[in-house]
Short mmCIF file of C-alpha atoms and ligand atoms in Angstrom, two decimals:
data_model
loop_
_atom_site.label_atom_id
_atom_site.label_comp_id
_atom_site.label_asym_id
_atom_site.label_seq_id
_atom_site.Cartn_x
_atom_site.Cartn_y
_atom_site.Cartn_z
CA UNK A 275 3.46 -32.83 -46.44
CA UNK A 276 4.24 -29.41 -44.73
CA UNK A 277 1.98 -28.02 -42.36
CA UNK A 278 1.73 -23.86 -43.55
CA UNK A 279 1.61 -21.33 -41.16
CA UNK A 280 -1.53 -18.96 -41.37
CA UNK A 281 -1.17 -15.42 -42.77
CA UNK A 282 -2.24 -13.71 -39.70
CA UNK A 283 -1.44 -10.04 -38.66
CA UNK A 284 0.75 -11.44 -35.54
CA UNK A 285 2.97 -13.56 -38.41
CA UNK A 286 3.68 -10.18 -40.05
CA UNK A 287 4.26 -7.92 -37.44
CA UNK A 288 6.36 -10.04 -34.76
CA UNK A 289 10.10 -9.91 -33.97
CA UNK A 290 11.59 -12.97 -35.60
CA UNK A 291 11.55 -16.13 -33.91
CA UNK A 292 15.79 -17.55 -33.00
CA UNK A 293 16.89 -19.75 -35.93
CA UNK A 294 16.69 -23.03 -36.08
CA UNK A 295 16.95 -26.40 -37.58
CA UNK A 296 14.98 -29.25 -38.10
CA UNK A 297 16.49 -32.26 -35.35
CA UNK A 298 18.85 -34.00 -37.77
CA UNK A 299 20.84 -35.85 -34.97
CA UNK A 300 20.11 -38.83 -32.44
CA UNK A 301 19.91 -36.60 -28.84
CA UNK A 302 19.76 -38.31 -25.29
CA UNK A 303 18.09 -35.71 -22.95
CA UNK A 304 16.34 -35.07 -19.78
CA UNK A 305 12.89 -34.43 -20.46
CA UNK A 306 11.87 -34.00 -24.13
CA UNK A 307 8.84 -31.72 -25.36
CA UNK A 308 6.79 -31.93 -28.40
CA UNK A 309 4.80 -29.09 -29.29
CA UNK A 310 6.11 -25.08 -29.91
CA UNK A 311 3.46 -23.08 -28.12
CA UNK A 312 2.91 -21.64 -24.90
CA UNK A 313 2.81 -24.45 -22.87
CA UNK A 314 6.14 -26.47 -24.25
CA UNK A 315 8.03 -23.39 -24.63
CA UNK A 316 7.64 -22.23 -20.90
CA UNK A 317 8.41 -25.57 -20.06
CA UNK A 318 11.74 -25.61 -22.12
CA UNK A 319 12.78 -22.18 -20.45
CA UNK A 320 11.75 -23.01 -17.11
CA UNK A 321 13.34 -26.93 -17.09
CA UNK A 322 16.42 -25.40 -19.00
CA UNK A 323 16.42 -22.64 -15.80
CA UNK A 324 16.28 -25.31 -13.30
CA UNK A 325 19.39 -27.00 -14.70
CA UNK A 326 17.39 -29.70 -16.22
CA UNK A 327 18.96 -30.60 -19.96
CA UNK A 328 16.10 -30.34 -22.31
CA UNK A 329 15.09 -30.62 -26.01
CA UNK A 330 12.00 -29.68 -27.72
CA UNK A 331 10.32 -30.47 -31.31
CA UNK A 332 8.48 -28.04 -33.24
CA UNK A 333 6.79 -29.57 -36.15
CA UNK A 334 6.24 -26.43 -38.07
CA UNK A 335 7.12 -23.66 -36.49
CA UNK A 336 7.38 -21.64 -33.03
CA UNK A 337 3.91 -20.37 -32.61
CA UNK A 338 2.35 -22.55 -35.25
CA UNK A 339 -0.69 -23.79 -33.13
CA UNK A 340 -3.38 -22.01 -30.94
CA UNK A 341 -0.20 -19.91 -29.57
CA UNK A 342 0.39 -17.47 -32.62
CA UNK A 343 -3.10 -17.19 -33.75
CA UNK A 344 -5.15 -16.21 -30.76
CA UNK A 345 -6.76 -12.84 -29.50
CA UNK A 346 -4.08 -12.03 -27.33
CA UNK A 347 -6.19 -11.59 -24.26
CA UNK A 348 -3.65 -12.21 -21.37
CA UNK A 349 -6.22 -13.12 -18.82
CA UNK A 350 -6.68 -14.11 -14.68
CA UNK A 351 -8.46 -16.84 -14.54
CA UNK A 352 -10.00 -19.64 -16.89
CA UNK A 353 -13.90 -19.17 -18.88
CA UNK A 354 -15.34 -21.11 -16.14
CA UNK A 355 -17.24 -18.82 -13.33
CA UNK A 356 -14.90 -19.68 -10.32
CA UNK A 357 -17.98 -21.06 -8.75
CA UNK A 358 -18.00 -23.85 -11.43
CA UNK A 359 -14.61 -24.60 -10.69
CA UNK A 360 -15.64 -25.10 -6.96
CA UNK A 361 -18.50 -27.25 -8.22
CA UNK A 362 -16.68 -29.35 -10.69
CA UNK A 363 -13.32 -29.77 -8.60
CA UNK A 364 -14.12 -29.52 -4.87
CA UNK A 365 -13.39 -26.48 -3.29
CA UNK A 366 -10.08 -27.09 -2.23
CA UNK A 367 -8.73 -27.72 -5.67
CA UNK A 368 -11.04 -25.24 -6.97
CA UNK A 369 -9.31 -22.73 -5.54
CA UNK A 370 -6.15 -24.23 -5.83
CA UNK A 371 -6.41 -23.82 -9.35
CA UNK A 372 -7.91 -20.61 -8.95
CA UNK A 373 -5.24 -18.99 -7.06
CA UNK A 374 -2.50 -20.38 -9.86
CA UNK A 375 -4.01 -18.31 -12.44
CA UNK A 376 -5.49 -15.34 -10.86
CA UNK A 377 -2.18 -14.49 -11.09
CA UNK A 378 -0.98 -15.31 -14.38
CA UNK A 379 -1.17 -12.41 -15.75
CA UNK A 380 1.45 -10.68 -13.36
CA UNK A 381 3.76 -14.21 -14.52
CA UNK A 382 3.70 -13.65 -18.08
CA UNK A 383 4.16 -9.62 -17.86
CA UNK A 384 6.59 -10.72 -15.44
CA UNK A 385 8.45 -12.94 -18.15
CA UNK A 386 8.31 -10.59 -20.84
CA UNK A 387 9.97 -7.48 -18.75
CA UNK A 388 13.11 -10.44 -17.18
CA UNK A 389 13.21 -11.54 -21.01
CA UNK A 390 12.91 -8.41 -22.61
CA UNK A 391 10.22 -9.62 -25.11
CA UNK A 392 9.10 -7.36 -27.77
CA UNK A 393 5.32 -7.98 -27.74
CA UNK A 394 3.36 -5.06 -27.83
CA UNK A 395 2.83 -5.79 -24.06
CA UNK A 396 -0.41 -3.52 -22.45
CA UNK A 397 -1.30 -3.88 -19.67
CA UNK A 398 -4.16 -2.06 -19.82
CA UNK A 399 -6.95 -4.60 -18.05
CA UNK A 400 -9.63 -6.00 -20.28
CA UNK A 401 -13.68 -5.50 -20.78
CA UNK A 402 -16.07 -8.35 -20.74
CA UNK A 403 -18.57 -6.69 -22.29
CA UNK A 404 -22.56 -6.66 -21.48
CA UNK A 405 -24.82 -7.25 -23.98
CA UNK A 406 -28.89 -7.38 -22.93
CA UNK A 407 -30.15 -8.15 -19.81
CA UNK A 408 -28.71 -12.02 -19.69
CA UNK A 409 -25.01 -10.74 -20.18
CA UNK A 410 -25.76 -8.16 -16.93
CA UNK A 411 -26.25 -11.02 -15.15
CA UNK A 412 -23.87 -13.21 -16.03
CA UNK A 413 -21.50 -10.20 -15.92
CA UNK A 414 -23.00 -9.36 -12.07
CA UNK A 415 -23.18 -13.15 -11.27
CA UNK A 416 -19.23 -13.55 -12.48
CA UNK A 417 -18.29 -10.09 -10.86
CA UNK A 418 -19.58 -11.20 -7.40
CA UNK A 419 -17.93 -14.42 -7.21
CA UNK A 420 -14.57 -12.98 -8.22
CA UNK A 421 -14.50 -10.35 -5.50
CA UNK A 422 -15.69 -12.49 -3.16
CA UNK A 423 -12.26 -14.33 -4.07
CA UNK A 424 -10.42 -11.03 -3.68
CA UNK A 425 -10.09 -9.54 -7.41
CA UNK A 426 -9.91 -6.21 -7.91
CA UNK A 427 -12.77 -6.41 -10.62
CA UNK A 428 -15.27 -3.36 -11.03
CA UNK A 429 -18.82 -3.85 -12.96
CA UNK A 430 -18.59 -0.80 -15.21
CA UNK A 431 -22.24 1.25 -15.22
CA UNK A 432 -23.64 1.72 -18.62
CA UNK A 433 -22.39 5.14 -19.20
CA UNK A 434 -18.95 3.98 -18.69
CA UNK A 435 -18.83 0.76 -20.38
CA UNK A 436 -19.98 2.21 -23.76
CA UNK A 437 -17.21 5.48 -22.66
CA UNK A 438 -15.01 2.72 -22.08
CA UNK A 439 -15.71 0.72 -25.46
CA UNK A 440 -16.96 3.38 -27.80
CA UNK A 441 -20.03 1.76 -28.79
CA UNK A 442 -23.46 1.86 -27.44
CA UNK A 443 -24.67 -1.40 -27.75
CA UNK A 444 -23.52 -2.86 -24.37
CA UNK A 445 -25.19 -1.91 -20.86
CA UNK A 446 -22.14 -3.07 -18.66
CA UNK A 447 -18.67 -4.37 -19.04
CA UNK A 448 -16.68 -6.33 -15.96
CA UNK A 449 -13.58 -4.18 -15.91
CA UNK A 450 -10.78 -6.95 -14.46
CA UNK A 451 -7.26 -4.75 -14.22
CA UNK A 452 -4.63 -8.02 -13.69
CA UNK A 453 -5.12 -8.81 -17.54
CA UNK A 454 -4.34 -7.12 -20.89
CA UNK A 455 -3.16 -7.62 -24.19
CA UNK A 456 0.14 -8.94 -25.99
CA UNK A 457 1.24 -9.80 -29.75
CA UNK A 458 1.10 -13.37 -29.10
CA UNK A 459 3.13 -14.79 -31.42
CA UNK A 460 5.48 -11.78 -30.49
CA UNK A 461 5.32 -13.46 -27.01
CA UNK A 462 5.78 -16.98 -27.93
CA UNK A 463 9.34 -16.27 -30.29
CA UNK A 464 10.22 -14.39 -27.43
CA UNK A 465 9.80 -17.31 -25.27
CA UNK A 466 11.79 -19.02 -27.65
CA UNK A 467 14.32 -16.41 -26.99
CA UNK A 468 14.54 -17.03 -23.83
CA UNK A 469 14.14 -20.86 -23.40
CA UNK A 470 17.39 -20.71 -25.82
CA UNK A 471 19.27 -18.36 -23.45
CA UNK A 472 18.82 -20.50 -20.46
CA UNK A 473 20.17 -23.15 -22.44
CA UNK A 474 17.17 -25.14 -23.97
CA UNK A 475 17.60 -27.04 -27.45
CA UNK A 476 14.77 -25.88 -29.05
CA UNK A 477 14.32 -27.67 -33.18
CA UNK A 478 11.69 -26.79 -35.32
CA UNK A 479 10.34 -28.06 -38.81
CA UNK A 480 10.94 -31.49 -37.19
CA UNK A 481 7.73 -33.14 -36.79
CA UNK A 482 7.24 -36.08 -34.21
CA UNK A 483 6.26 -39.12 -35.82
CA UNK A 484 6.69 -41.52 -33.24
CA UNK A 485 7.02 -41.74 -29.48
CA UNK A 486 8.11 -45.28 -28.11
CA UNK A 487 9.08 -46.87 -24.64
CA UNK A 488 12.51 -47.83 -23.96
CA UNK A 489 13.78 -49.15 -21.13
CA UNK A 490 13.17 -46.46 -18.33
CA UNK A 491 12.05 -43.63 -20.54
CA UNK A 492 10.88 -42.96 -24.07
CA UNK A 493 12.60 -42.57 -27.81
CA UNK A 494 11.19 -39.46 -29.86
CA UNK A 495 11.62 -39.76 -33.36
CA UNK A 496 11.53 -37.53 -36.06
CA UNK A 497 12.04 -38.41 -39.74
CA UNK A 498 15.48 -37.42 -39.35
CA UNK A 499 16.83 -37.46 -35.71
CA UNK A 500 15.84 -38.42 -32.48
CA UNK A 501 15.64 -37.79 -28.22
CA UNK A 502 15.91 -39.96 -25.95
CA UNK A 503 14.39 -38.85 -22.61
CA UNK A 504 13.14 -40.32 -19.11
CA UNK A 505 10.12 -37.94 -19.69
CA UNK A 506 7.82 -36.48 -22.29
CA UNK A 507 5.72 -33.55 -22.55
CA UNK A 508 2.84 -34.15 -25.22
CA UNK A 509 2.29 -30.27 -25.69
CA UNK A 510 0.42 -29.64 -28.70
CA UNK A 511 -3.11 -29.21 -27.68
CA UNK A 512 -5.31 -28.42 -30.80
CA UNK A 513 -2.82 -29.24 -33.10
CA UNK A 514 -1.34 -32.43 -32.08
CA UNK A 515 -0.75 -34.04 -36.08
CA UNK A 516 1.51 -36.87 -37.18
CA UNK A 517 2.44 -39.53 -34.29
CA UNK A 518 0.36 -37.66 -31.57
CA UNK A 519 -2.86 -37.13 -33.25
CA UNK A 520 -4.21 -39.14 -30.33
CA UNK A 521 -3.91 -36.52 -28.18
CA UNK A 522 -6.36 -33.92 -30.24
CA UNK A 523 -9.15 -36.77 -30.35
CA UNK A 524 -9.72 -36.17 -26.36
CA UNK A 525 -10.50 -32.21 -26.70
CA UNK A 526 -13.58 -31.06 -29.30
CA UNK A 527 -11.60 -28.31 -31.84
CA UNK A 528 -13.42 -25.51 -32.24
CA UNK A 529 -12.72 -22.96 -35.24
CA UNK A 530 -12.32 -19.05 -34.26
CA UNK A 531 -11.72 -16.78 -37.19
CA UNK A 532 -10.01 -12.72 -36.74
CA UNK A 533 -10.16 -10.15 -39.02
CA UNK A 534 -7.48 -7.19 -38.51
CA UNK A 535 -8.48 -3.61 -39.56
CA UNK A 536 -6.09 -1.35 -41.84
CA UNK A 537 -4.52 1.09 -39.28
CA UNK A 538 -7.75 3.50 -38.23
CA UNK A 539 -7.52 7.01 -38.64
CA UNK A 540 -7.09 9.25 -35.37
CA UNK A 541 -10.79 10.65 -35.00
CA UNK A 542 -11.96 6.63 -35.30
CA UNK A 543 -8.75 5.85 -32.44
CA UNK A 544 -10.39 8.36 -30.24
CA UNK A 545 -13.57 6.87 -29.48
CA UNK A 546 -12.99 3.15 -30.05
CA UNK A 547 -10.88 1.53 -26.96
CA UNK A 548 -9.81 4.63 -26.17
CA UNK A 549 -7.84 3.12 -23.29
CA UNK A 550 -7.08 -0.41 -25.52
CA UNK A 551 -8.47 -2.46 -23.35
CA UNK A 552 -8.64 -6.51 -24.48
CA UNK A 553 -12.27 -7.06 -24.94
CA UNK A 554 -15.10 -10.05 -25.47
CA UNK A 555 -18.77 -10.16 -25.03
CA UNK A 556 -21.28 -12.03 -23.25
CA UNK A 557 -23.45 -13.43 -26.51
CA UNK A 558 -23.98 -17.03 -26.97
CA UNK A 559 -21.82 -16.98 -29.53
CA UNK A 560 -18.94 -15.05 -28.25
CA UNK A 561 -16.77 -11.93 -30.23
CA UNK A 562 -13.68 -10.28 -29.29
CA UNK A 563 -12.36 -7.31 -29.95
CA UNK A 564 -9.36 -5.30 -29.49
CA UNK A 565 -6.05 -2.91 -30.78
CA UNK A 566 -3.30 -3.94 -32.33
CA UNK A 567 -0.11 -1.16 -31.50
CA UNK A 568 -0.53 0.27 -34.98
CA UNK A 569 -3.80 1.44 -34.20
CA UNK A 570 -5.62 -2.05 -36.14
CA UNK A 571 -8.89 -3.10 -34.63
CA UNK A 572 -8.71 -6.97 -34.28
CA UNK A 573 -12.25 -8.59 -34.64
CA UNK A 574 -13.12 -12.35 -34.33
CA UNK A 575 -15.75 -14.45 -33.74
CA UNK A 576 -16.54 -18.24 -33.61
CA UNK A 577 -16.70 -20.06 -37.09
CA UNK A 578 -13.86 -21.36 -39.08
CA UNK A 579 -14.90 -20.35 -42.86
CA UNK A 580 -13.39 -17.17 -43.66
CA UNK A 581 -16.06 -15.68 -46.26
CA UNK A 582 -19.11 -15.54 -44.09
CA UNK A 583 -16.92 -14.28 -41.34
CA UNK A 584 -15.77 -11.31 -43.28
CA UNK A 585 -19.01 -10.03 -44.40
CA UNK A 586 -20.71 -10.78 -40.81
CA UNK A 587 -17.99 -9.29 -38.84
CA UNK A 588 -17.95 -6.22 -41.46
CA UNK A 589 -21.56 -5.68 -40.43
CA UNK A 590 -21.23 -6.39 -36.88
CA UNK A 591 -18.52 -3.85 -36.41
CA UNK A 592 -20.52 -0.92 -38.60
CA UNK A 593 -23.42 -1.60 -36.11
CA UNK A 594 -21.24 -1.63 -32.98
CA UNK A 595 -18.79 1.89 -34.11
CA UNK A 596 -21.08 3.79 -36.40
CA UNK A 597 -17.65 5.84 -37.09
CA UNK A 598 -16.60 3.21 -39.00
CA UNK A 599 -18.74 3.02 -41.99
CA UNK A 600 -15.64 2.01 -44.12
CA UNK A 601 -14.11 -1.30 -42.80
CA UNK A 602 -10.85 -2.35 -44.96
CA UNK A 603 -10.00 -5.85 -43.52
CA UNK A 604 -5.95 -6.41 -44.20
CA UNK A 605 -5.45 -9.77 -42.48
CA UNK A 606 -7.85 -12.76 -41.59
CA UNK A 607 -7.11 -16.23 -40.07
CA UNK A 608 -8.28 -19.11 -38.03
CA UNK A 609 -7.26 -21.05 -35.08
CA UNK A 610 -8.65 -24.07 -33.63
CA UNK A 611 -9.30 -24.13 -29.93
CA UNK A 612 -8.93 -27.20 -27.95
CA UNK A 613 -12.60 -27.86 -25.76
CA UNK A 614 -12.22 -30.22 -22.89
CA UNK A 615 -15.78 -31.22 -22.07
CA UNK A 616 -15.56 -29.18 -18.40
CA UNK A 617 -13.80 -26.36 -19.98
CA UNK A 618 -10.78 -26.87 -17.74
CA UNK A 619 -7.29 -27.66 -18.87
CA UNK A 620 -5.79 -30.99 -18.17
CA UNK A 621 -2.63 -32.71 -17.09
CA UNK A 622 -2.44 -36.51 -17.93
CA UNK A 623 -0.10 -39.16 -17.27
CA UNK A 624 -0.30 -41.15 -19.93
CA UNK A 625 1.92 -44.22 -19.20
CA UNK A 626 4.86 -43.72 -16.79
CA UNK A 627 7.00 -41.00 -17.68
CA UNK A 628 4.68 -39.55 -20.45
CA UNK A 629 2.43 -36.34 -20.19
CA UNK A 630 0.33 -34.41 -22.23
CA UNK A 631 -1.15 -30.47 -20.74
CA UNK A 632 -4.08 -29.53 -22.85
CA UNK A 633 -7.47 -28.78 -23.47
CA UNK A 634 -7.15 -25.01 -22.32
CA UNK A 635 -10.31 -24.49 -24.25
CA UNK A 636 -9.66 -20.59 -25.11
CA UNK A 637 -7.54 -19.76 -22.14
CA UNK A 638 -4.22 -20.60 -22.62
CA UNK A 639 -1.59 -17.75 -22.83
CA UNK A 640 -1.88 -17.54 -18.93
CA UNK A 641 -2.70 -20.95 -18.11
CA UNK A 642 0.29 -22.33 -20.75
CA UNK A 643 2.50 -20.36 -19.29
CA UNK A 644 1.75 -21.52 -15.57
CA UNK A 645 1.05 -25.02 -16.71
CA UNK A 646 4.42 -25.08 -18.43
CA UNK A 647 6.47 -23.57 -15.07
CA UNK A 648 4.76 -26.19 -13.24
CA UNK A 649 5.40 -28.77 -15.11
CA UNK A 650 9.40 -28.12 -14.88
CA UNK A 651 8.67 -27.24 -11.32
CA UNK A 652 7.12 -30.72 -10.16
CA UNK A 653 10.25 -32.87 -12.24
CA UNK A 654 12.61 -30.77 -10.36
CA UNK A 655 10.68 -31.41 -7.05
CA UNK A 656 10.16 -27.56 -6.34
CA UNK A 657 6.35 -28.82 -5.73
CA UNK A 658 4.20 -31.47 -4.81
CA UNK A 659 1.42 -31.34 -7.60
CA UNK A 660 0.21 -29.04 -10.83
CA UNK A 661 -2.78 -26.94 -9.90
CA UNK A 662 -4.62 -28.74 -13.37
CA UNK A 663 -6.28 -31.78 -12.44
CA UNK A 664 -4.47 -35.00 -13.50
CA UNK A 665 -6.45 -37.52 -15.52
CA UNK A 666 -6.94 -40.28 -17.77
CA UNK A 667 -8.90 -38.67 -20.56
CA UNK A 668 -10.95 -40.82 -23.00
CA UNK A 669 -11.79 -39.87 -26.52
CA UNK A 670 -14.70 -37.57 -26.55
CA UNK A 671 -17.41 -39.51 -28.16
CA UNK A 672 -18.99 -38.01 -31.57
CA UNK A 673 -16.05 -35.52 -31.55
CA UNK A 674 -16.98 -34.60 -35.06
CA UNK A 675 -20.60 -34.23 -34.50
CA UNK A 676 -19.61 -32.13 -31.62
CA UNK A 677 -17.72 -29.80 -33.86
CA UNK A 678 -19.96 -29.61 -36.15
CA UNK A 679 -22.62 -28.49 -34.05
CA UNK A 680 -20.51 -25.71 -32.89
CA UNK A 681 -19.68 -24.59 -36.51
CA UNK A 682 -23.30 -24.67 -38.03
CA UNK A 683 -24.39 -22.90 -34.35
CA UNK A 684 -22.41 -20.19 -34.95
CA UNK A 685 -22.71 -20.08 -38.74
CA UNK A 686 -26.62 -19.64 -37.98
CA UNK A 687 -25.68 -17.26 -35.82
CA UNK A 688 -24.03 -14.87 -37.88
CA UNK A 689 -26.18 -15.29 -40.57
CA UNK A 690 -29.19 -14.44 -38.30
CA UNK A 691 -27.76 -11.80 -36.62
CA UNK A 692 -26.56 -10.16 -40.26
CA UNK A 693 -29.89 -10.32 -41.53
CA UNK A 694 -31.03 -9.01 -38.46
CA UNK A 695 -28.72 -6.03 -38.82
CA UNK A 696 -29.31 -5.62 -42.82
CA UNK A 697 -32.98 -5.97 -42.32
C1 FAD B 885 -8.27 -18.22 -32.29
C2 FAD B 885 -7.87 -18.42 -30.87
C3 FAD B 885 -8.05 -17.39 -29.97
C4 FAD B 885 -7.63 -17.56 -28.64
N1 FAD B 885 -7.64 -16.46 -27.81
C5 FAD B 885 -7.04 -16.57 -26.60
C6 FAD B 885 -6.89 -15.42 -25.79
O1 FAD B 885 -7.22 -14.30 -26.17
N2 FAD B 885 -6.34 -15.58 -24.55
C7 FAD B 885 -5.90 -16.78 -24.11
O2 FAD B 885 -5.41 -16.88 -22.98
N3 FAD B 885 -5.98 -17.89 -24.89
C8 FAD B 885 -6.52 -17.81 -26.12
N4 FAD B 885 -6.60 -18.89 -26.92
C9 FAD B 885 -6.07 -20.18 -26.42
C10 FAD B 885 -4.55 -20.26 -26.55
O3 FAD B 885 -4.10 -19.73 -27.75
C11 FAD B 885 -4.13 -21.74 -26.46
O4 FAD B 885 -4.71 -22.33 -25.33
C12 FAD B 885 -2.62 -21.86 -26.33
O5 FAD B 885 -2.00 -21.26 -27.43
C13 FAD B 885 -2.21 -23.32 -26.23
O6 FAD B 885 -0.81 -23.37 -26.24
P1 FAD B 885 -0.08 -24.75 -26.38
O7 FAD B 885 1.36 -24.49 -26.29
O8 FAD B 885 -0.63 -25.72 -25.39
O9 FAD B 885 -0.50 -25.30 -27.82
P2 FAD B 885 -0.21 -24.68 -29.28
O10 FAD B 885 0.18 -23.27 -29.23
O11 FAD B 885 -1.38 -25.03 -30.13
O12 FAD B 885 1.07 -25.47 -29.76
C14 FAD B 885 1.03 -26.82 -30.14
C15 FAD B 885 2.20 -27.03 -31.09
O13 FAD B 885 2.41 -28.43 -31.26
C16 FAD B 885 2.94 -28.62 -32.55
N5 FAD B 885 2.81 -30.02 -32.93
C17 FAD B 885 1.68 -30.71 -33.18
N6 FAD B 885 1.96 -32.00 -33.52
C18 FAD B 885 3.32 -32.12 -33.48
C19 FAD B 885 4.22 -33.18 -33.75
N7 FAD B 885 3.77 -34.40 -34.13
N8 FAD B 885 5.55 -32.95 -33.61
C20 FAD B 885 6.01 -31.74 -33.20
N9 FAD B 885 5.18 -30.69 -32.95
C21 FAD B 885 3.85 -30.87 -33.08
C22 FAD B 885 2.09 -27.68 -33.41
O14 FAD B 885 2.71 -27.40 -34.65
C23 FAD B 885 1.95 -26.47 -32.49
O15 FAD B 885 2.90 -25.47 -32.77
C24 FAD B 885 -7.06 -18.78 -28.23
C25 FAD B 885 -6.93 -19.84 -29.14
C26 FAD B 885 -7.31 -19.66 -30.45
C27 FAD B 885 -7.08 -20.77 -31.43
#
């Protein structure tokens, strides 16, 4: 069975991935990665940098996962307020952790200029966006704590957050000017690129359908090939399928569905994102929106099942840019997010010489990245530890339940709020 890439507006509009071909050989290597996305990928390019011979396995394709379907919202920082971190870390690692990815955004626009990667790279900074008197104060509560830390956030009044956005439904948006957008599949074929460049052996269409000890390290194998390596790296978050389903069962998936407009017109470009800022709200159930570089608005929202999605999202965005009373959707598709049940991404050892990074839960083109260079960073011993906490994760109990009840809680949702706004 062949897993089939989504028809997603990234798929159709980024540069092409370097060829490759499925691992049809028997390979003895360094450190071997499973898993195509962010977080493997910057690990190829950085071990391969480093000197370090390295092989990676892509069972579909690069950019098949979480890492060529999401928003594109290269952000500083993780969901969690940084007090939270604090709280659920210590403050020492808390800010440890912190510190790594308040500046992840400057790493991956760093990448992309050194690589030359054709992403659609803005770095424009991005809105969290204010909705009712709960998201000002989350958005007040979130903006204090991160300039206390030293970010150059701004809490945008009213009259410029709806300037800003083009809509007048929010009362605020937390301005944070590190971040911005990217194509993201653009960015992960281009990390692809560049892992190849340095001299990384990148296969795709090869998935892993076994991992086994042997005598100091570990045997990958693929239906037709194999690696031998002294270490893994177990990066498929979401998506892990075949011989390292395992991993998914310790993060809760959640679906997250975008829509992608037809181009819009230049009187609609004018007052919408003006500036193209990446943007999300503060409602329960969160939406994002942003620009693609053809002028596309990009739309999504939590939920998985495409025809409720369409209709809510068509009404949402009437209701937020009354300039667009005619919303032609060209592209929709899905991506499942990986939850860890703190909302932090993890690093775990799984048996000596085996490691898995995931559970980014929605944060992950900065946070990959970093995880990925710090991965390659601590086998070369260019540091002492990763900034992610290192753990034995269990299975989360009543995974599926779990799911669940975020599908039908956003489902409700949407249908609520669309009769609210039809009504
Ligand atoms: C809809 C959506 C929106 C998001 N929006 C944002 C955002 O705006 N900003 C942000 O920072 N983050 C966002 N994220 C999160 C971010 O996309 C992920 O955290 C990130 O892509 C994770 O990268 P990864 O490399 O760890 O995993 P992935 O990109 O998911 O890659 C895992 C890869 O492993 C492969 N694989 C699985 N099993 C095997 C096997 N047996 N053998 C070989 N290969 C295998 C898969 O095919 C897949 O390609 C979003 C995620 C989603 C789904």
């Amino acid at each position: 069975m062949s897993l089939q890439p989504c028809d997603s507006l990234w798929r159709a509009s980024a540069p092409a991935a370097p060829t490759l071909n499925a691992l049809d050989q028997d390979l003895d290597v360094d450190v071997a990665i499973v898993g195509g996305g962010f977080t493997g990928l910057s690990a190829a390019l950085h071990l391969a940098k480093f000197g370090v011979s390295v092989a990676l396995v892509e069972a579909a394709e690069v950019g098949f996962g979480g890492s060529g379907r999401n928003v594109g919202l290269a952000n500083a920082g993780l969901w969690l307020e940084p007090d939270d971190l604090d709280r659920q870390l210590g403050a020492e690692a808390g800010r440890a952790l912190y510190d790594a990815l308040a500046v992840a955004p400057d790493y991956v626009y760093g990448l992309i200029e050194e690589y030359g990667i054709e992403c659609e790279a803005t770095r424009n900074g991005t809105l969290h966006c204010g909705v009712g008197k709960a998201g000002l104060t989350q958005l007040q509560r979130r903006c204090e704590q991160m300039q206390r830390r030293g970010a150059p956030v701004e809490l945008l009044n009213t009259a410029d957050a709806q300037a800003r956005i083009g809509s007048e439904k929010f009362n605020s948006a937390l301005f944070d000017p590190r971040a911005g957008t990217i194509q993201p599949l653009g960015y992960a074929r281009g990390l692809a690129h560049a892992a190849v460049k340095e001299g990384a052996q990148l296969f795709d269409q090869s998935p892993v359908e076994s991992i086994t000890p042997e005598g100091e390290g570990w045997i990958v194998k693929t239906a037709t090939g194999s690696l031998k390596a002294q270490r893994v790296i177990l990066a498929t978050n979401a998506y892990g399928e075949y011989g390292v389903k395992d991993q998914a069962r310790k993060f809760v998936p959640i679906f997250y569905s975008q829509l992608a407009t037809k181009p819009l017109t230049p009187e609609q470009l004018d007052v919408i994102l003006p500036n193209k800022e990446g943007c999300w709200d503060t409602c329960t159930v969160m939406s994002s929106f942003r620009m693609d570089q053809q002028g596309r608005l990009v739309f999504g929202g939590m939920g998985g099942e495409k025809h409720y999605h369409a209709s809510w999202a068509s009404q949402r965005v009437k209701e937020l840019w009354p300039v667009l009373q005619k919303v032609e959707w060209e592209f929709s598709w899905t991506g499942k997010i990986a939850y860890s049940e703190d909302h932090l991404p993890h690093c775990q050892q799984l048996q000596r010489g085996l490691f898995s990074v995931a559970g980014y839960s929605g944060r992950g083109i900065g946070p990959g990245t970093i995880m990925g260079k710090e991965l390659a960073e601590w086998f070369t011993d260019r540091r002492d530890s990763l900034s992610a906490p290192m753990t034995t994760l269990r299975d989360i109990p009543l995974r599926e339940v779990k799911r669940m009840f975020y599908e039908v809680g956003a489902h409700t949702y949407h249908v609520g709020q669309r009769t609210h706004v039809i009504g």
